[in-house]
PDB file of C-alpha atoms in Angstrom:
ATOM      1  CA  LEU A 247      -1.859   7.439  -0.478  1.00 50.00           C
ATOM      2  CA  SER A 248      -5.058   8.115   1.147  1.00 56.00           C
ATOM      3  CA  ASP A 249      -4.737   4.896   3.478  1.00 58.00           C
ATOM      4  CA  CYS A 250      -1.586   5.850   4.831  1.00 62.00           C
ATOM      5  CA  LEU A 251      -1.758   5.742   8.827  1.00 58.00           C
ATOM      6  CA  ALA A 252       0.997   8.619   8.704  1.00 58.00           C
ATOM      7  CA  CYS A 253       2.586   6.694  11.573  1.00 60.00           C
ATOM      8  CA  ASP A 254       6.317   8.250  10.265  1.00 55.00           C
ATOM      9  CA  ASN A 255       8.018   5.046  10.563  1.00 56.00           C
ATOM     10  CA  CYS A 256       9.357   4.842   6.343  1.00 59.00           C
ATOM     11  CA  MET A 257       9.963   8.105   5.448  1.00 55.00           C
ATOM     12  CA  THR A 258      12.583  11.235   6.483  1.00 56.00           C
ATOM     13  CA  SER A 259      11.098  14.186   6.774  1.00 57.00           C
ATOM     14  CA  GLU A 260      11.939  14.740   3.072  1.00 59.00           C
ATOM     15  CA  GLU A 261      10.665  11.852   1.606  1.00 57.00           C
ATOM     16  CA  GLY A 262       7.451  12.687   3.042  1.00 58.00           C
ATOM     17  CA  ALA A 263       7.078  16.099   1.586  1.00 62.00           C
ATOM     18  CA  ARG A 264       8.346  14.212  -2.180  1.00 62.00           C
ATOM     19  CA  VAL A 265       5.184  11.344  -1.082  1.00 61.00           C
ATOM     20  CA  PHE A 266       2.734  14.964   0.023  1.00 62.00           C
ATOM     21  CA  GLN A 267       3.190  15.745  -3.491  1.00 65.00           C
ATOM     22  CA  GLN A 268       2.201  12.623  -5.062  1.00 68.00           C
ATOM     23  CA  ASN A 269      -0.893  13.437  -5.213  1.00 73.00           C
ATOM     24  CA  GLN A 270      -4.161  12.346  -7.599  1.00 79.00           C
ATOM     25  CA  LYS A 271      -4.584  16.088  -8.376  1.00 83.00           C
ATOM     26  CA  GLU A 272      -0.815  17.121  -8.831  1.00 83.00           C
ATOM     27  CA  PHE A 273      -0.844  13.627 -11.484  1.00 83.00           C
ATOM     28  CA  PHE A 274      -3.917  14.622 -13.395  1.00 86.00           C
ATOM     29  CA  HIS A 275      -2.701  17.746 -13.438  1.00 86.00           C
ATOM     30  CA  VAL A 276       1.113  16.718 -15.094  1.00 86.00           C
ATOM     31  CA  LEU A 277      -0.741  14.206 -17.648  1.00 88.00           C
ATOM     32  CA  ASN A 278      -3.299  17.679 -19.263  1.00 88.00           C
ATOM     33  CA  LEU A 279       0.469  19.661 -19.270  1.00 87.00           C
ATOM     34  CA  ASN A 280       1.917  16.852 -20.948  1.00 88.00           C
ATOM     35  CA  LYS A 281      -0.897  16.553 -23.590  1.00 86.00           C
ATOM     36  CA  LYS A 282      -0.641  20.567 -24.499  1.00 85.00           C
ATOM     37  CA  CYS A 283       3.426  20.667 -24.482  1.00 79.00           C
ATOM     38  CA  ASP A 284       5.736  19.252 -27.201  1.00 78.00           C
ATOM     39  CA  THR A 285       7.073  15.872 -26.155  1.00 74.00           C
ATOM     40  CA  SER A 286      10.597  17.136 -25.385  1.00 77.00           C
ATOM     41  CA  LYS A 287       8.614  19.584 -22.576  1.00 79.00           C
ATOM     42  CA  HIS A 288       7.318  16.624 -20.600  1.00 79.00           C
ATOM     43  CA  LYS A 289       7.124  15.358 -17.409  1.00 85.00           C
ATOM     44  CA  VAL A 290       8.174  11.783 -16.903  1.00 87.00           C
ATOM     45  CA  LEU A 291       5.860  10.082 -15.349  1.00 87.00           C
ATOM     46  CA  ALA A 292       6.523   6.685 -13.788  1.00 87.00           C
ATOM     47  CA  VAL A 293       4.313   4.527 -10.908  1.00 87.00           C
ATOM     48  CA  SER A 294       4.267   1.495  -9.329  1.00 85.00           C
ATOM     49  CA  ILE A 295       2.109  -0.736  -8.221  1.00 85.00           C
ATOM     50  CA  CYS A 296       2.115  -2.770  -5.305  1.00 80.00           C
ATOM     51  CA  PRO A 297       1.520  -6.371  -5.528  1.00 78.00           C
ATOM     52  CA  GLN A 298      -1.076  -6.784  -2.782  1.00 78.00           C
ATOM     53  CA  SER A 299      -3.350  -3.651  -5.030  1.00 83.00           C
ATOM     54  CA  LEU A 300      -3.345  -6.173  -8.030  1.00 87.00           C
ATOM     55  CA  PRO A 301      -5.999  -9.218  -6.363  1.00 88.00           C
ATOM     56  CA  TYR A 302      -8.394  -6.363  -5.647  1.00 87.00           C
ATOM     57  CA  PHE A 303      -8.585  -5.456  -8.985  1.00 87.00           C
ATOM     58  CA  ALA A 304      -8.586  -8.448  -9.981  1.00 92.00           C
ATOM     59  CA  ALA A 305     -11.420  -9.868  -7.954  1.00 92.00           C
ATOM     60  CA  LYS A 306     -13.809  -6.254  -8.787  1.00 91.00           C
ATOM     61  CA  PHE A 307     -13.411  -7.093 -12.485  1.00 93.00           C
ATOM     62  CA  ASN A 308     -13.769 -10.745 -12.327  1.00 95.00           C
ATOM     63  CA  LEU A 309     -10.058 -11.203 -13.900  1.00 95.00           C
ATOM     64  CA  SER A 310      -6.613 -13.228 -12.932  1.00 95.00           C
ATOM     65  CA  VAL A 311      -4.572 -10.999 -11.566  1.00 92.00           C
ATOM     66  CA  ASN A 312      -2.309 -11.411 -14.187  1.00 93.00           C
ATOM     67  CA  ASP A 313      -4.828 -10.405 -16.870  1.00 95.00           C
ATOM     68  CA  ALA A 314      -5.816  -7.399 -13.764  1.00 93.00           C
ATOM     69  CA  ALA A 315      -1.934  -6.569 -13.809  1.00 92.00           C
ATOM     70  CA  LYS A 316      -1.733  -6.484 -18.044  1.00 94.00           C
ATOM     71  CA  ARG A 317      -5.016  -4.210 -17.933  1.00 94.00           C
ATOM     72  CA  LEU A 318      -4.098  -1.686 -15.433  1.00 92.00           C
ATOM     73  CA  CYS A 319      -0.667  -0.978 -16.889  1.00 93.00           C
ATOM     74  CA  GLY A 320      -2.383  -0.492 -20.072  1.00 95.00           C
ATOM     75  CA  PHE A 321      -4.691   1.547 -18.840  1.00 93.00           C
ATOM     76  CA  LEU A 322      -2.246   3.577 -16.745  1.00 93.00           C
ATOM     77  CA  LYS A 323       0.048   3.410 -19.975  1.00 94.00           C
ATOM     78  CA  SER A 324      -2.844   5.057 -22.333  1.00 93.00           C
ATOM     79  CA  LEU A 325      -3.577   7.886 -20.293  1.00 91.00           C
ATOM     80  CA  GLY A 326      -0.267   9.053 -20.445  1.00 90.00           C
ATOM     81  CA  VAL A 327       1.903   7.505 -18.056  1.00 91.00           C
ATOM     82  CA  HIS A 328       6.139   6.496 -19.177  1.00 90.00           C
ATOM     83  CA  TYR A 329       6.348   3.740 -16.963  1.00 92.00           C
ATOM     84  CA  VAL A 330       4.572   1.696 -14.802  1.00 92.00           C
ATOM     85  CA  PHE A 331       6.746  -0.570 -11.955  1.00 89.00           C
ATOM     86  CA  ASP A 332       5.606  -3.938 -10.238  1.00 85.00           C
ATOM     87  CA  THR A 333       6.826  -3.501  -6.566  1.00 82.00           C
ATOM     88  CA  THR A 334       7.615  -7.561  -6.092  1.00 80.00           C
ATOM     89  CA  ILE A 335      10.431  -7.324  -6.056  1.00 81.00           C
ATOM     90  CA  ALA A 336      11.371  -4.331  -3.488  1.00 80.00           C
ATOM     91  CA  ALA A 337       8.431  -6.747  -1.527  1.00 78.00           C
ATOM     92  CA  ASP A 338      10.883  -9.943  -1.858  1.00 82.00           C
ATOM     93  CA  PHE A 339      14.109  -7.529  -0.585  1.00 84.00           C
ATOM     94  CA  SER A 340      12.476  -6.216   2.221  1.00 82.00           C
ATOM     95  CA  ILE A 341      11.411  -9.971   3.645  1.00 85.00           C
ATOM     96  CA  LEU A 342      14.632 -11.338   2.769  1.00 89.00           C
ATOM     97  CA  GLU A 343      16.706  -8.590   4.731  1.00 89.00           C
ATOM     98  CA  SER A 344      14.031  -9.300   7.816  1.00 88.00           C
ATOM     99  CA  GLN A 345      15.002 -13.031   7.511  1.00 91.00           C
ATOM    100  CA  ARG A 346      18.475 -11.840   7.506  1.00 93.00           C
ATOM    101  CA  GLU A 347      18.334 -10.278  10.527  1.00 91.00           C
ATOM    102  CA  PHE A 348      16.158 -12.332  12.535  1.00 92.00           C
ATOM    103  CA  VAL A 349      18.803 -15.166  11.929  1.00 93.00           C
ATOM    104  CA  GLN A 350      21.287 -12.792  13.027  1.00 93.00           C
ATOM    105  CA  ARG A 351      18.898 -12.110  16.402  1.00 91.00           C
ATOM    106  CA  TYR A 352      18.090 -15.718  17.476  1.00 92.00           C
ATOM    107  CA  GLN A 353      22.123 -16.397  17.048  1.00 92.00           C
ATOM    108  CA  ARG A 354      23.045 -13.538  19.555  1.00 91.00           C
ATOM    109  CA  ARG A 355      19.541 -14.463  22.183  1.00 88.00           C
ATOM    110  CA  ASN A 356      22.180 -16.103  24.873  1.00 89.00           C
ATOM    111  CA  GLN A 357      24.301 -13.280  24.438  1.00 90.00           C
ATOM    112  CA  GLU A 358      22.089  -9.911  24.275  1.00 88.00           C
ATOM    113  CA  GLU A 359      19.334  -9.195  25.811  1.00 85.00           C
ATOM    114  CA  HIS A 360      16.972  -7.499  23.940  1.00 86.00           C
ATOM    115  CA  ALA A 361      18.281  -9.646  20.422  1.00 86.00           C
ATOM    116  CA  LEU A 362      14.745 -11.080  20.432  1.00 86.00           C
ATOM    117  CA  PRO A 363      11.501 -10.787  20.314  1.00 86.00           C
ATOM    118  CA  MET A 364      11.829  -9.235  16.694  1.00 85.00           C
ATOM    119  CA  PHE A 365       8.826  -7.147  15.137  1.00 80.00           C
ATOM    120  CA  ALA A 366       8.839  -6.523  11.867  1.00 76.00           C
ATOM    121  CA  SER A 367       5.573  -5.031  10.146  1.00 70.00           C
ATOM    122  CA  ALA A 368       4.943  -4.020   6.314  1.00 64.00           C
ATOM    123  CA  CYS A 369       2.871  -0.680   5.918  1.00 56.00           C
ATOM    124  CA  PRO A 370      -0.956  -1.802   6.187  1.00 44.00           C
ATOM    125  CA  GLY A 371      -1.280   1.901   4.168  1.00 41.00           C
TER     126      GLY A 371
END
């Protein structure tokens, strides 16, 4: 989240409030609470890992990307995280949707003045 440019193009204000709540301080606060209470009262912690971050960890620790993913997942679970998700499939769906929209716009380029150009981007954060 610290790399977010706060461009407001990726979320509604309600989603923004939820993202604001998802910070390092809150993460460790919940981890500590979970250690102190009985398991029936635990808050479930889920972490999503974007595919762009794994090569950074791999290079930093001289690992393959697969090993970096396994170790990062293991580390997070050792802290007390319940679920670790890879968001690669979400990125794939986003690319497929952009592709579909581009094909539709390209086919309408002669009938619709503003069909092209089409700009698409992933969040730089």
